[in-house]
Amino acid sequence: MPLTIAPESPLTPEGRALIAGSQQALLEVFSPDEIFTFSPEELATPDVAFLVARDGGQALGCVAMVDCGAYAEIKRLYVPQAGRGRGLARALMAALEDRARAEGKAAIMAETGEALVPAVALYRDLGFTSRGPFGDYPDHPASLFLEKPL
C-alpha cells in the first residue's frame, strides 16, 4: 500500500497518539511556558485541517493547517521515530502547501524554536525565512517565527 496523506480527525486514537508524541517531543526540549501548541480538541475545528501520513494503513506522521484568513499556520508537524528517515515530514509539508495554495493563502507561517534543529533545517530548506511574531504570539525568546510566501 503506498504512502497516503489525507485529512483525518485529530480525535481518533491514532490522531491523539500522534499529538501526544508531538507534545512529548516538545517537552524534551522546551519548558511548558515555551510551548504554544494545540490540543486534539483545539485542532478539531472547521478552520483546521489535520493531515495524517499513512503507509500500509499505519499512521506515521501528522501536520495541521490552521486557516488564519490571508495565511495558513502550521501546527503539530510530527513524525515519530518509526516513520523517520523516509521523507514523511517533507511529504506532509508538500501536502499542506498544496492545500494552502488551493485555498488561496498568500503565505504559510510557523512558530517553532531554534532548539528544534531538524524542524528548523527542514523549514529553511523548504524556503521559509525569519519574521517577527504573528497572530497573538508573544515575542518569546524561545520562539522562532517563520514565513513562506506562496
Coordinates of C-alpha atoms in Angstrom, one line a residue:
M1 CA 0.0 0.0 0.0
P2 CA 1.5 3.4 -1.0
L3 CA 2.0 6.4 1.2
T4 CA -1.2 8.4 1.6
I5 CA -1.7 11.8 3.2
A6 CA -5.3 12.8 3.9
P7 CA -7.3 14.9 6.3
E8 CA -8.5 13.0 9.4
S9 CA -9.9 13.8 12.8
P10 CA -7.4 14.6 15.5
L11 CA -9.8 13.0 17.9
T12 CA -9.2 9.4 16.7
P13 CA -6.9 7.2 18.9
E14 CA -4.2 7.5 16.3
G15 CA -4.6 11.3 16.0
R16 CA -4.4 11.6 19.7
A17 CA -1.3 9.4 19.8
L18 CA 0.5 11.5 17.2
I19 CA -0.4 14.7 19.1
A20 CA 0.7 13.2 22.4
G21 CA 4.0 12.1 20.8
S22 CA 4.5 15.7 19.4
Q23 CA 3.8 17.2 22.8
Q24 CA 6.3 14.8 24.5
A25 CA 9.0 15.6 21.9
L26 CA 8.5 19.3 22.6
L27 CA 8.6 18.8 26.4
E28 CA 12.0 17.1 25.9
V29 CA 13.4 20.4 24.5
F30 CA 11.3 23.2 25.9
S31 CA 9.7 24.2 29.3
P32 CA 5.9 24.2 29.3
D33 CA 5.8 28.0 29.2
E34 CA 7.8 27.9 25.9
I35 CA 5.3 25.7 24.1
F36 CA 2.4 27.1 22.1
T37 CA 0.6 24.0 20.9
F38 CA -3.0 23.0 20.2
S39 CA -4.7 20.1 21.8
P40 CA -6.6 17.5 19.8
E41 CA -9.9 19.3 20.7
E42 CA -8.4 22.7 19.5
L43 CA -7.4 21.0 16.2
A44 CA -10.9 19.5 15.7
T45 CA -12.5 22.7 14.4
P46 CA -13.7 23.7 11.0
D47 CA -10.8 26.1 10.4
V48 CA -8.1 23.4 10.9
A49 CA -7.1 20.6 8.5
F50 CA -5.3 17.8 10.4
L51 CA -3.3 15.8 7.8
V52 CA -2.1 12.3 8.6
A53 CA 0.5 10.3 6.6
R54 CA -0.1 6.6 6.4
D55 CA 1.9 3.8 5.0
G56 CA 0.2 0.3 4.9
G57 CA -2.6 1.8 7.0
Q58 CA -0.2 2.8 9.8
A59 CA -0.3 6.4 10.9
L60 CA 3.3 7.6 10.6
G61 CA 3.1 11.4 10.9
C62 CA 0.9 14.5 11.0
V63 CA 0.7 18.2 10.4
A64 CA -2.2 20.6 11.0
M65 CA -3.0 23.7 8.9
V66 CA -4.9 26.5 10.7
D67 CA -6.8 28.8 8.4
C68 CA -5.9 32.3 9.6
G69 CA -7.6 34.3 6.8
A70 CA -4.9 35.5 4.4
Y71 CA -2.3 33.0 5.6
A72 CA -2.2 29.4 7.0
E73 CA -0.3 28.5 10.2
I74 CA 1.5 25.2 10.6
K75 CA 0.8 23.3 13.9
R76 CA 1.9 19.9 15.1
L77 CA 4.3 18.8 12.3
Y78 CA 5.4 15.5 13.8
V79 CA 6.9 12.2 12.6
P80 CA 7.5 9.6 15.3
Q81 CA 10.7 7.6 15.4
A82 CA 9.1 4.7 13.4
G83 CA 8.5 7.0 10.4
R84 CA 11.7 9.0 10.4
G85 CA 14.2 8.9 7.6
R86 CA 11.6 8.4 4.9
G87 CA 10.8 12.0 3.8
L88 CA 7.5 12.0 5.6
A89 CA 7.9 15.5 7.1
R90 CA 8.7 16.8 3.7
A91 CA 5.7 15.0 2.1
L92 CA 3.4 16.3 4.9
M93 CA 4.6 19.9 4.2
A94 CA 4.1 19.5 0.5
A95 CA 0.5 18.4 1.1
L96 CA 0.0 21.3 3.4
E97 CA 1.4 23.8 0.9
D98 CA -0.7 22.3 -1.9
R99 CA -3.8 22.7 0.3
A100 CA -2.9 26.3 1.3
R101 CA -2.4 27.3 -2.3
A102 CA -5.7 25.7 -3.3
E103 CA -7.4 27.7 -0.6
G104 CA -5.8 30.9 -1.9
K105 CA -3.5 31.6 1.0
A106 CA -0.8 34.2 0.5
A107 CA 1.7 32.6 2.9
I108 CA 2.3 29.8 5.4
M109 CA 3.7 30.7 8.8
A110 CA 5.1 28.8 11.7
E111 CA 6.1 29.3 15.3
T112 CA 8.9 27.0 16.2
G113 CA 12.2 27.2 18.2
E114 CA 15.9 27.1 17.3
A115 CA 16.2 24.2 19.7
L116 CA 14.2 22.1 17.2
V117 CA 17.2 21.8 14.9
P118 CA 15.8 19.2 12.4
A119 CA 12.5 21.1 12.1
V120 CA 14.2 24.5 11.5
A121 CA 16.5 22.9 8.9
L122 CA 13.5 21.5 7.1
Y123 CA 11.6 24.8 7.1
R124 CA 14.7 26.7 5.9
D125 CA 15.3 24.1 3.1
L126 CA 11.6 24.5 2.1
G127 CA 12.1 28.2 1.6
F128 CA 10.9 29.6 5.0
T129 CA 12.5 32.8 6.2
S130 CA 12.6 34.5 9.6
R131 CA 10.0 37.1 10.5
G132 CA 8.5 38.8 13.6
P133 CA 5.7 37.4 15.8
F134 CA 2.3 37.0 14.1
G135 CA -1.2 36.3 15.3
D136 CA -1.4 36.6 19.0
Y137 CA 2.0 35.0 19.8
P138 CA 4.1 36.9 22.3
D139 CA 7.7 37.8 21.3
H140 CA 9.1 34.9 23.4
P141 CA 12.9 34.3 23.4
A142 CA 12.4 30.6 22.8
S143 CA 10.2 31.2 19.7
L144 CA 11.4 31.4 16.1
F145 CA 8.8 32.8 13.7
L146 CA 9.0 31.7 10.1
E147 CA 7.1 32.5 6.9
K148 CA 7.0 31.2 3.3
P149 CA 5.1 33.2 0.7
L150 CA 3.0 31.1 -1.7

